[in-house]
Amino acid sequence: LGGKVLVDLRKKNIQPLAFVDNDYTKWGQSIDGLQVLSPQEGAKRFHNTAAFIVTIWSPHHSYLQTKQQLQNINCSKVVPVAALFWKCPDVLLPHYHFDLPHKILEQSSDVKKTFELLSDEESRRQFVAQIRWRILLDFSGLPVPSPQDQYFPADIISFLSSEVFVDCGAFIGDTIRSFLKRTGAIFKKIVAFEPDPNTFEKLLEFLSTLDKKKVIALNCAVGRWRDKVHFDALGALGSSINDGGSIEVDCISLDEKLVDDIPTFLKFDIEGAELDALVGAQHLIRRA
């Protein structure tokens, strides 16, 4: 995400001062012409003259913890990246679930209808907290994420022996591992899409342990239609389609690719490209 922000800010002729990273292996390096500093060095140089914008993008990351870390070394202004998104929406928005807060208010009727569709108290609590956060950016109001199975909660999802699992954004096969555990490795087919070439190699290494007749892995992105797209290949969580991406990758639609395979479970974790992928799978979904 930091790389995307850098590229997009430069489009507005805004030049960030440096990257600050906890990873000591990056200290002293340069990323796209911008130096990488340790938090201590960043604080020493810029603690009261610059805003430290937290661009860490990870499901396990706590913005409040990072904010506290930087404040403990005298960084006077620490803000979440979403605040920068609001400041520069012309180049930074929409991105993933981020957009301007007034757009949520404009959809208040749909928000209320969605709330009514939720049947359990935990889902409603999480939903309200997320809506509040997207309007106010109040991180203190976010509940701790539930540690339960993200994709296959046992009280909701049950499986048949004929499952066709389509994993878009398969990463290194972490969700496929969960799928195999839940199904007892009894399934009809797995189709995995992963556009990052570095991550794809690790995915193939894992999938090679499975029945090759039942598993297909494709090194491409999914979207509305067949195309070439620029991609930030980070070799880690957060790799994404990005106009300023470092490489070009193939992109296909599920409608085109899965002509003979009707999925029983579609999983998307593709860093903001979910809507395009759904549009590109609309005929497939109707057939299912």
PDB file of C-alpha atoms in Angstrom:
ATOM      1  CA  LEU A   1       0.000   0.000   0.000  1.00  0.00           C
ATOM      2  CA  GLY A   2       2.885   2.356   0.712  1.00  0.00           C
ATOM      3  CA  GLY A   3       4.091   1.910  -2.863  1.00  0.00           C
ATOM      4  CA  LYS A   4       0.647   2.751  -4.251  1.00  0.00           C
ATOM      5  CA  VAL A   5       0.431   5.876  -2.107  1.00  0.00           C
ATOM      6  CA  LEU A   6       3.873   6.987  -3.273  1.00  0.00           C
ATOM      7  CA  VAL A   7       2.981   6.560  -6.947  1.00  0.00           C
ATOM      8  CA  ASP A   8      -0.351   8.351  -6.586  1.00  0.00           C
ATOM      9  CA  LEU A   9       1.018  11.254  -4.546  1.00  0.00           C
ATOM     10  CA  ARG A  10       3.685  11.854  -7.166  1.00  0.00           C
ATOM     11  CA  LYS A  11       0.886  12.235  -9.707  1.00  0.00           C
ATOM     12  CA  LYS A  12      -0.114  15.305  -7.690  1.00  0.00           C
ATOM     13  CA  ASN A  13       3.507  16.489  -7.502  1.00  0.00           C
ATOM     14  CA  ILE A  14       3.613  15.648  -3.799  1.00  0.00           C
ATOM     15  CA  GLN A  15       6.950  14.128  -2.803  1.00  0.00           C
ATOM     16  CA  PRO A  16       6.989  12.101   0.447  1.00  0.00           C
ATOM     17  CA  LEU A  17      10.129  12.472   2.552  1.00  0.00           C
ATOM     18  CA  ALA A  18      10.893   8.815   3.266  1.00  0.00           C
ATOM     19  CA  PHE A  19       9.552   5.381   4.089  1.00  0.00           C
ATOM     20  CA  VAL A  20       9.746   4.306   7.733  1.00  0.00           C
ATOM     21  CA  ASP A  21       9.687   0.554   8.317  1.00  0.00           C
ATOM     22  CA  ASN A  22      10.104  -1.812  11.262  1.00  0.00           C
ATOM     23  CA  ASP A  23      11.836  -4.342   8.992  1.00  0.00           C
ATOM     24  CA  TYR A  24      15.556  -3.817   9.608  1.00  0.00           C
ATOM     25  CA  THR A  25      16.473  -5.595   6.349  1.00  0.00           C
ATOM     26  CA  LYS A  26      15.010  -2.636   4.428  1.00  0.00           C
ATOM     27  CA  TRP A  27      16.832   0.112   6.331  1.00  0.00           C
ATOM     28  CA  GLY A  28      19.185   2.086   4.117  1.00  0.00           C
ATOM     29  CA  GLN A  29      17.577   0.797   0.935  1.00  0.00           C
ATOM     30  CA  SER A  30      15.727   2.864  -1.637  1.00  0.00           C
ATOM     31  CA  ILE A  31      12.250   2.012  -2.954  1.00  0.00           C
ATOM     32  CA  ASP A  32      11.242   3.855  -6.125  1.00  0.00           C
ATOM     33  CA  GLY A  33      13.837   6.485  -5.299  1.00  0.00           C
ATOM     34  CA  LEU A  34      12.663   6.982  -1.715  1.00  0.00           C
ATOM     35  CA  GLN A  35      14.919   6.088   1.217  1.00  0.00           C
ATOM     36  CA  VAL A  36      13.816   3.588   3.865  1.00  0.00           C
ATOM     37  CA  LEU A  37      14.543   4.600   7.465  1.00  0.00           C
ATOM     38  CA  SER A  38      14.167   2.889  10.804  1.00  0.00           C
ATOM     39  CA  PRO A  39      11.408   4.335  13.001  1.00  0.00           C
ATOM     40  CA  GLN A  40      14.064   5.807  15.287  1.00  0.00           C
ATOM     41  CA  GLU A  41      15.886   7.519  12.415  1.00  0.00           C
ATOM     42  CA  GLY A  42      12.621   8.760  10.940  1.00  0.00           C
ATOM     43  CA  ALA A  43      11.639  10.244  14.289  1.00  0.00           C
ATOM     44  CA  LYS A  44      15.066  11.831  14.720  1.00  0.00           C
ATOM     45  CA  ARG A  45      14.802  13.613  11.366  1.00  0.00           C
ATOM     46  CA  PHE A  46      11.115  14.449  11.102  1.00  0.00           C
ATOM     47  CA  HIS A  47       9.427  13.987  14.507  1.00  0.00           C
ATOM     48  CA  ASN A  48       7.929  17.489  14.658  1.00  0.00           C
ATOM     49  CA  THR A  49       8.129  18.608  11.030  1.00  0.00           C
ATOM     50  CA  ALA A  50       6.215  15.900   9.145  1.00  0.00           C
ATOM     51  CA  ALA A  51       3.096  13.762   9.325  1.00  0.00           C
ATOM     52  CA  PHE A  52       3.738  10.041   9.693  1.00  0.00           C
ATOM     53  CA  ILE A  53       1.089   8.307   7.566  1.00  0.00           C
ATOM     54  CA  VAL A  54       0.543   4.664   8.492  1.00  0.00           C
ATOM     55  CA  THR A  55       0.156   2.660   5.269  1.00  0.00           C
ATOM     56  CA  ILE A  56       0.547  -0.854   6.671  1.00  0.00           C
ATOM     57  CA  TRP A  57      -1.968  -3.167   4.987  1.00  0.00           C
ATOM     58  CA  SER A  58      -2.403  -6.415   6.882  1.00  0.00           C
ATOM     59  CA  PRO A  59      -5.337  -8.163   8.566  1.00  0.00           C
ATOM     60  CA  HIS A  60      -3.147  -8.652  11.634  1.00  0.00           C
ATOM     61  CA  HIS A  61      -2.044  -5.022  11.925  1.00  0.00           C
ATOM     62  CA  SER A  62      -3.347  -2.605  14.547  1.00  0.00           C
ATOM     63  CA  TYR A  63      -3.174   1.056  13.557  1.00  0.00           C
ATOM     64  CA  LEU A  64      -3.506   2.093  17.199  1.00  0.00           C
ATOM     65  CA  GLN A  65      -0.430   0.040  18.149  1.00  0.00           C
ATOM     66  CA  THR A  66       1.639   1.586  15.361  1.00  0.00           C
ATOM     67  CA  LYS A  67       0.409   5.049  16.319  1.00  0.00           C
ATOM     68  CA  GLN A  68       1.471   4.431  19.916  1.00  0.00           C
ATOM     69  CA  GLN A  69       4.880   3.149  18.788  1.00  0.00           C
ATOM     70  CA  LEU A  70       5.543   6.331  16.811  1.00  0.00           C
ATOM     71  CA  GLN A  71       4.214   8.622  19.515  1.00  0.00           C
ATOM     72  CA  ASN A  72       6.508   6.911  22.026  1.00  0.00           C
ATOM     73  CA  ILE A  73       9.501   8.112  19.988  1.00  0.00           C
ATOM     74  CA  ASN A  74       8.136  11.660  19.821  1.00  0.00           C
ATOM     75  CA  CYS A  75       6.470  11.672  16.407  1.00  0.00           C
ATOM     76  CA  SER A  76       4.000  14.494  16.929  1.00  0.00           C
ATOM     77  CA  LYS A  77       1.560  13.796  14.083  1.00  0.00           C
ATOM     78  CA  VAL A  78       0.532  10.239  13.207  1.00  0.00           C
ATOM     79  CA  VAL A  79      -2.456   9.638  10.930  1.00  0.00           C
ATOM     80  CA  PRO A  80      -4.049   6.621   9.212  1.00  0.00           C
ATOM     81  CA  VAL A  81      -3.749   6.293   5.458  1.00  0.00           C
ATOM     82  CA  ALA A  82      -7.534   6.618   5.151  1.00  0.00           C
ATOM     83  CA  ALA A  83      -7.231  10.266   6.212  1.00  0.00           C
ATOM     84  CA  LEU A  84      -4.848  10.822   3.305  1.00  0.00           C
ATOM     85  CA  PHE A  85      -7.314   9.065   1.012  1.00  0.00           C
ATOM     86  CA  TRP A  86      -9.937  11.605   2.042  1.00  0.00           C
ATOM     87  CA  LYS A  87      -7.476  14.449   1.450  1.00  0.00           C
ATOM     88  CA  CYS A  88      -6.540  13.282  -2.064  1.00  0.00           C
ATOM     89  CA  PRO A  89      -9.579  11.363  -3.343  1.00  0.00           C
ATOM     90  CA  ASP A  90      -8.919  12.247  -6.973  1.00  0.00           C
ATOM     91  CA  VAL A  91      -5.889   9.935  -7.112  1.00  0.00           C
ATOM     92  CA  LEU A  92      -6.318   7.640  -4.103  1.00  0.00           C
ATOM     93  CA  LEU A  93     -10.012   6.718  -4.134  1.00  0.00           C
ATOM     94  CA  PRO A  94     -11.812   4.461  -4.402  1.00  0.00           C
ATOM     95  CA  HIS A  95      -9.483   1.813  -3.004  1.00  0.00           C
ATOM     96  CA  TYR A  96     -10.670  -1.538  -1.658  1.00  0.00           C
ATOM     97  CA  HIS A  97     -13.349  -0.637   0.918  1.00  0.00           C
ATOM     98  CA  PHE A  98     -12.175   2.959   1.248  1.00  0.00           C
ATOM     99  CA  ASP A  99     -14.193   5.867  -0.132  1.00  0.00           C
ATOM    100  CA  LEU A 100     -15.394   9.290   0.968  1.00  0.00           C
ATOM    101  CA  PRO A 101     -17.640   9.127   4.051  1.00  0.00           C
ATOM    102  CA  HIS A 102     -20.545  11.029   2.525  1.00  0.00           C
ATOM    103  CA  LYS A 103     -21.047   8.178   0.053  1.00  0.00           C
ATOM    104  CA  ILE A 104     -22.038   5.899   2.913  1.00  0.00           C
ATOM    105  CA  LEU A 105     -24.545   8.455   4.163  1.00  0.00           C
ATOM    106  CA  GLU A 106     -25.991   8.684   0.660  1.00  0.00           C
ATOM    107  CA  GLN A 107     -26.677   4.936   0.857  1.00  0.00           C
ATOM    108  CA  SER A 108     -28.208   5.011   4.335  1.00  0.00           C
ATOM    109  CA  SER A 109     -31.313   3.150   3.168  1.00  0.00           C
ATOM    110  CA  ASP A 110     -29.233   0.258   1.821  1.00  0.00           C
ATOM    111  CA  VAL A 111     -27.104   0.277   4.974  1.00  0.00           C
ATOM    112  CA  LYS A 112     -30.229  -0.171   7.098  1.00  0.00           C
ATOM    113  CA  LYS A 113     -31.525  -2.951   4.837  1.00  0.00           C
ATOM    114  CA  THR A 114     -28.201  -4.761   5.109  1.00  0.00           C
ATOM    115  CA  PHE A 115     -28.292  -4.499   8.889  1.00  0.00           C
ATOM    116  CA  GLU A 116     -31.745  -6.104   8.918  1.00  0.00           C
ATOM    117  CA  LEU A 117     -30.432  -9.040   6.883  1.00  0.00           C
ATOM    118  CA  LEU A 118     -27.946  -9.939   9.630  1.00  0.00           C
ATOM    119  CA  SER A 119     -29.423 -12.468  12.039  1.00  0.00           C
ATOM    120  CA  ASP A 120     -26.812 -12.734  14.802  1.00  0.00           C
ATOM    121  CA  GLU A 121     -25.702 -10.119  17.307  1.00  0.00           C
ATOM    122  CA  GLU A 122     -21.969 -10.464  16.572  1.00  0.00           C
ATOM    123  CA  SER A 123     -22.437  -9.735  12.858  1.00  0.00           C
ATOM    124  CA  ARG A 124     -24.603  -6.724  13.655  1.00  0.00           C
ATOM    125  CA  ARG A 125     -22.058  -5.418  16.146  1.00  0.00           C
ATOM    126  CA  GLN A 126     -19.217  -5.754  13.657  1.00  0.00           C
ATOM    127  CA  PHE A 127     -21.295  -4.172  10.888  1.00  0.00           C
ATOM    128  CA  VAL A 128     -22.255  -1.099  12.928  1.00  0.00           C
ATOM    129  CA  ALA A 129     -18.658  -0.634  14.084  1.00  0.00           C
ATOM    130  CA  GLN A 130     -17.393  -0.800  10.497  1.00  0.00           C
ATOM    131  CA  ILE A 131     -19.959   1.736   9.280  1.00  0.00           C
ATOM    132  CA  ARG A 132     -19.061   4.076  12.131  1.00  0.00           C
ATOM    133  CA  TRP A 133     -15.347   3.712  11.387  1.00  0.00           C
ATOM    134  CA  ARG A 134     -15.812   4.429   7.681  1.00  0.00           C
ATOM    135  CA  ILE A 135     -17.628   7.656   8.529  1.00  0.00           C
ATOM    136  CA  LEU A 136     -15.493   8.871  11.450  1.00  0.00           C
ATOM    137  CA  LEU A 137     -12.178   6.933  11.219  1.00  0.00           C
ATOM    138  CA  ASP A 138     -12.466   6.223  14.923  1.00  0.00           C
ATOM    139  CA  PHE A 139     -10.210   3.200  15.330  1.00  0.00           C
ATOM    140  CA  SER A 140     -10.919   2.952  19.051  1.00  0.00           C
ATOM    141  CA  GLY A 141     -14.489   1.905  18.244  1.00  0.00           C
ATOM    142  CA  LEU A 142     -13.485  -1.119  16.173  1.00  0.00           C
ATOM    143  CA  PRO A 143     -14.093  -4.429  17.959  1.00  0.00           C
ATOM    144  CA  VAL A 144     -11.372  -7.046  18.021  1.00  0.00           C
ATOM    145  CA  PRO A 145     -11.782  -9.302  14.940  1.00  0.00           C
ATOM    146  CA  SER A 146     -13.381 -12.637  15.663  1.00  0.00           C
ATOM    147  CA  PRO A 147     -10.796 -15.472  15.682  1.00  0.00           C
ATOM    148  CA  GLN A 148     -13.300 -17.847  14.098  1.00  0.00           C
ATOM    149  CA  ASP A 149     -12.771 -19.383  10.660  1.00  0.00           C
ATOM    150  CA  GLN A 150     -12.929 -16.475   8.219  1.00  0.00           C
ATOM    151  CA  TYR A 151     -14.315 -18.301   5.188  1.00  0.00           C
ATOM    152  CA  PHE A 152     -15.761 -21.587   6.428  1.00  0.00           C
ATOM    153  CA  PRO A 153     -17.534 -21.099   9.794  1.00  0.00           C
ATOM    154  CA  ALA A 154     -18.916 -24.487  10.774  1.00  0.00           C
ATOM    155  CA  ASP A 155     -22.279 -23.115  11.901  1.00  0.00           C
ATOM    156  CA  ILE A 156     -22.925 -21.603   8.457  1.00  0.00           C
ATOM    157  CA  ILE A 157     -21.008 -23.563   5.818  1.00  0.00           C
ATOM    158  CA  SER A 158     -21.400 -27.283   5.118  1.00  0.00           C
ATOM    159  CA  PHE A 159     -19.714 -29.174   2.302  1.00  0.00           C
ATOM    160  CA  LEU A 160     -20.519 -31.907  -0.204  1.00  0.00           C
ATOM    161  CA  SER A 161     -18.139 -34.290  -1.930  1.00  0.00           C
ATOM    162  CA  SER A 162     -18.862 -32.442  -5.200  1.00  0.00           C
ATOM    163  CA  GLU A 163     -17.418 -29.067  -4.115  1.00  0.00           C
ATOM    164  CA  VAL A 164     -15.790 -26.923  -6.809  1.00  0.00           C
ATOM    165  CA  PHE A 165     -13.772 -24.337  -4.881  1.00  0.00           C
ATOM    166  CA  VAL A 166     -12.592 -21.286  -6.843  1.00  0.00           C
ATOM    167  CA  ASP A 167      -9.954 -19.291  -4.973  1.00  0.00           C
ATOM    168  CA  CYS A 168      -9.282 -15.838  -6.450  1.00  0.00           C
ATOM    169  CA  GLY A 169      -6.255 -14.367  -4.748  1.00  0.00           C
ATOM    170  CA  ALA A 170      -5.006 -17.769  -3.634  1.00  0.00           C
ATOM    171  CA  PHE A 171      -1.728 -16.359  -2.248  1.00  0.00           C
ATOM    172  CA  ILE A 172       0.373 -19.343  -1.095  1.00  0.00           C
ATOM    173  CA  GLY A 173      -2.618 -21.629  -0.590  1.00  0.00           C
ATOM    174  CA  ASP A 174      -3.556 -20.657   2.957  1.00  0.00           C
ATOM    175  CA  THR A 175      -7.317 -20.640   2.293  1.00  0.00           C
ATOM    176  CA  ILE A 176      -7.056 -23.851   0.282  1.00  0.00           C
ATOM    177  CA  ARG A 177      -5.427 -25.481   3.314  1.00  0.00           C
ATOM    178  CA  SER A 178      -8.422 -24.416   5.415  1.00  0.00           C
ATOM    179  CA  PHE A 179     -10.782 -25.748   2.744  1.00  0.00           C
ATOM    180  CA  LEU A 180      -9.009 -29.114   2.713  1.00  0.00           C
ATOM    181  CA  LYS A 181      -9.130 -29.304   6.491  1.00  0.00           C
ATOM    182  CA  ARG A 182     -12.869 -28.575   6.582  1.00  0.00           C
ATOM    183  CA  THR A 183     -13.722 -30.998   3.765  1.00  0.00           C
ATOM    184  CA  GLY A 184     -11.366 -33.759   4.836  1.00  0.00           C
ATOM    185  CA  ALA A 185      -9.717 -33.279   1.422  1.00  0.00           C
ATOM    186  CA  ILE A 186     -12.853 -34.648  -0.260  1.00  0.00           C
ATOM    187  CA  PHE A 187     -13.813 -32.394  -3.167  1.00  0.00           C
ATOM    188  CA  LYS A 188     -14.394 -32.384  -6.908  1.00  0.00           C
ATOM    189  CA  LYS A 189     -12.089 -29.583  -8.018  1.00  0.00           C
ATOM    190  CA  ILE A 190     -10.006 -26.601  -6.909  1.00  0.00           C
ATOM    191  CA  VAL A 191      -9.281 -23.699  -9.273  1.00  0.00           C
ATOM    192  CA  ALA A 192      -6.766 -21.188  -7.917  1.00  0.00           C
ATOM    193  CA  PHE A 193      -5.903 -17.762  -9.362  1.00  0.00           C
ATOM    194  CA  GLU A 194      -2.809 -15.869  -8.181  1.00  0.00           C
ATOM    195  CA  PRO A 195      -1.254 -13.078 -10.308  1.00  0.00           C
ATOM    196  CA  ASP A 196       1.895 -12.397  -8.257  1.00  0.00           C
ATOM    197  CA  PRO A 197       4.632 -14.510  -9.909  1.00  0.00           C
ATOM    198  CA  ASN A 198       6.671 -14.846  -6.714  1.00  0.00           C
ATOM    199  CA  THR A 199       3.714 -15.943  -4.644  1.00  0.00           C
ATOM    200  CA  PHE A 200       2.485 -18.201  -7.455  1.00  0.00           C
ATOM    201  CA  GLU A 201       5.671 -20.278  -7.263  1.00  0.00           C
ATOM    202  CA  LYS A 202       5.003 -20.964  -3.580  1.00  0.00           C
ATOM    203  CA  LEU A 203       1.388 -21.790  -4.388  1.00  0.00           C
ATOM    204  CA  LEU A 204       2.485 -24.331  -7.005  1.00  0.00           C
ATOM    205  CA  GLU A 205       4.865 -25.912  -4.517  1.00  0.00           C
ATOM    206  CA  PHE A 206       1.978 -26.515  -2.130  1.00  0.00           C
ATOM    207  CA  LEU A 207      -0.512 -27.638  -4.795  1.00  0.00           C
ATOM    208  CA  SER A 208       1.991 -30.183  -6.119  1.00  0.00           C
ATOM    209  CA  THR A 209       1.185 -32.264  -3.031  1.00  0.00           C
ATOM    210  CA  LEU A 210      -2.456 -32.621  -4.137  1.00  0.00           C
ATOM    211  CA  ASP A 211      -4.144 -34.713  -6.825  1.00  0.00           C
ATOM    212  CA  LYS A 212      -3.093 -32.964 -10.055  1.00  0.00           C
ATOM    213  CA  LYS A 213      -6.260 -34.127 -11.829  1.00  0.00           C
ATOM    214  CA  LYS A 214      -8.399 -32.155  -9.381  1.00  0.00           C
ATOM    215  CA  VAL A 215      -6.389 -28.941  -9.075  1.00  0.00           C
ATOM    216  CA  ILE A 216      -5.818 -26.089 -11.549  1.00  0.00           C
ATOM    217  CA  ALA A 217      -3.583 -23.093 -10.793  1.00  0.00           C
ATOM    218  CA  LEU A 218      -3.483 -20.016 -13.026  1.00  0.00           C
ATOM    219  CA  ASN A 219      -0.938 -17.201 -12.791  1.00  0.00           C
ATOM    220  CA  CYS A 220      -3.339 -14.372 -13.630  1.00  0.00           C
ATOM    221  CA  ALA A 221      -5.703 -11.806 -12.146  1.00  0.00           C
ATOM    222  CA  VAL A 222      -9.496 -11.895 -12.421  1.00  0.00           C
ATOM    223  CA  GLY A 223     -11.639  -8.976 -13.555  1.00  0.00           C
ATOM    224  CA  ARG A 224     -14.458  -7.843 -15.834  1.00  0.00           C
ATOM    225  CA  TRP A 225     -12.862  -9.116 -19.054  1.00  0.00           C
ATOM    226  CA  ARG A 226      -9.662 -10.402 -20.644  1.00  0.00           C
ATOM    227  CA  ASP A 227      -6.979  -7.740 -20.464  1.00  0.00           C
ATOM    228  CA  LYS A 228      -3.433  -6.865 -19.445  1.00  0.00           C
ATOM    229  CA  VAL A 229      -3.189  -4.967 -16.147  1.00  0.00           C
ATOM    230  CA  HIS A 230      -0.392  -3.351 -14.177  1.00  0.00           C
ATOM    231  CA  PHE A 231       0.293  -5.085 -10.897  1.00  0.00           C
ATOM    232  CA  ASP A 232       2.232  -4.380  -7.705  1.00  0.00           C
ATOM    233  CA  ALA A 233       4.029  -7.694  -7.194  1.00  0.00           C
ATOM    234  CA  LEU A 234       5.126  -7.574  -3.565  1.00  0.00           C
ATOM    235  CA  GLY A 235       5.468 -11.321  -3.059  1.00  0.00           C
ATOM    236  CA  ALA A 236       3.354 -10.843   0.063  1.00  0.00           C
ATOM    237  CA  LEU A 237      -0.096  -9.871   1.301  1.00  0.00           C
ATOM    238  CA  GLY A 238      -1.166  -6.602  -0.296  1.00  0.00           C
ATOM    239  CA  SER A 239      -0.048  -7.293  -3.871  1.00  0.00           C
ATOM    240  CA  SER A 240      -2.659  -5.663  -6.082  1.00  0.00           C
ATOM    241  CA  ILE A 241      -3.749  -4.345  -9.463  1.00  0.00           C
ATOM    242  CA  ASN A 242      -2.408  -0.810  -9.680  1.00  0.00           C
ATOM    243  CA  ASP A 243      -1.925   1.585 -12.596  1.00  0.00           C
ATOM    244  CA  GLY A 244       1.547   2.296 -11.250  1.00  0.00           C
ATOM    245  CA  GLY A 245       2.347  -1.385 -10.749  1.00  0.00           C
ATOM    246  CA  SER A 246       5.808  -2.777 -11.338  1.00  0.00           C
ATOM    247  CA  ILE A 247       4.792  -5.548 -13.760  1.00  0.00           C
ATOM    248  CA  GLU A 248       2.084  -6.374 -16.290  1.00  0.00           C
ATOM    249  CA  VAL A 249      -0.029  -9.507 -15.794  1.00  0.00           C
ATOM    250  CA  ASP A 250      -2.823 -11.276 -17.618  1.00  0.00           C
ATOM    251  CA  CYS A 251      -6.368 -10.669 -16.387  1.00  0.00           C
ATOM    252  CA  ILE A 252      -9.355 -12.855 -17.295  1.00  0.00           C
ATOM    253  CA  SER A 253     -13.036 -13.042 -16.402  1.00  0.00           C
ATOM    254  CA  LEU A 254     -14.427 -16.073 -14.619  1.00  0.00           C
ATOM    255  CA  ASP A 255     -17.278 -16.172 -17.143  1.00  0.00           C
ATOM    256  CA  GLU A 256     -14.699 -16.835 -19.840  1.00  0.00           C
ATOM    257  CA  LYS A 257     -12.402 -19.173 -17.950  1.00  0.00           C
ATOM    258  CA  LEU A 258     -14.852 -21.388 -16.054  1.00  0.00           C
ATOM    259  CA  VAL A 259     -17.136 -22.415 -18.904  1.00  0.00           C
ATOM    260  CA  ASP A 260     -17.205 -26.064 -17.842  1.00  0.00           C
ATOM    261  CA  ASP A 261     -16.688 -25.645 -14.098  1.00  0.00           C
ATOM    262  CA  ILE A 262     -19.636 -24.336 -12.088  1.00  0.00           C
ATOM    263  CA  PRO A 263     -18.258 -23.281  -8.693  1.00  0.00           C
ATOM    264  CA  THR A 264     -19.983 -24.198  -5.459  1.00  0.00           C
ATOM    265  CA  PHE A 265     -17.828 -21.731  -3.510  1.00  0.00           C
ATOM    266  CA  LEU A 266     -16.272 -18.503  -4.827  1.00  0.00           C
ATOM    267  CA  LYS A 267     -13.666 -16.790  -2.661  1.00  0.00           C
ATOM    268  CA  PHE A 268     -12.287 -13.327  -3.490  1.00  0.00           C
ATOM    269  CA  ASP A 269      -9.381 -11.705  -1.676  1.00  0.00           C
ATOM    270  CA  ILE A 270      -8.034  -9.490  -4.444  1.00  0.00           C
ATOM    271  CA  GLU A 271      -7.280  -6.143  -2.830  1.00  0.00           C
ATOM    272  CA  GLY A 272     -10.107  -3.993  -4.120  1.00  0.00           C
ATOM    273  CA  ALA A 273     -10.771  -5.688  -7.466  1.00  0.00           C
ATOM    274  CA  GLU A 274     -13.697  -7.706  -6.076  1.00  0.00           C
ATOM    275  CA  LEU A 275     -16.444  -5.725  -7.828  1.00  0.00           C
ATOM    276  CA  ASP A 276     -14.777  -6.080 -11.235  1.00  0.00           C
ATOM    277  CA  ALA A 277     -14.352  -9.809 -10.622  1.00  0.00           C
ATOM    278  CA  LEU A 278     -18.023 -10.193  -9.675  1.00  0.00           C
ATOM    279  CA  VAL A 279     -19.112  -8.365 -12.832  1.00  0.00           C
ATOM    280  CA  GLY A 280     -16.885 -10.716 -14.801  1.00  0.00           C
ATOM    281  CA  ALA A 281     -18.536 -13.707 -13.113  1.00  0.00           C
ATOM    282  CA  GLN A 282     -22.190 -12.640 -13.307  1.00  0.00           C
ATOM    283  CA  HIS A 283     -23.237 -15.222 -15.916  1.00  0.00           C
ATOM    284  CA  LEU A 284     -21.378 -17.955 -14.048  1.00  0.00           C
ATOM    285  CA  ILE A 285     -23.132 -17.024 -10.802  1.00  0.00           C
ATOM    286  CA  ARG A 286     -26.536 -17.074 -12.501  1.00  0.00           C
ATOM    287  CA  ARG A 287     -25.810 -20.541 -13.880  1.00  0.00           C
ATOM    288  CA  ALA A 288     -24.839 -21.767 -10.418  1.00  0.00           C
TER     289      ALA A 288
END
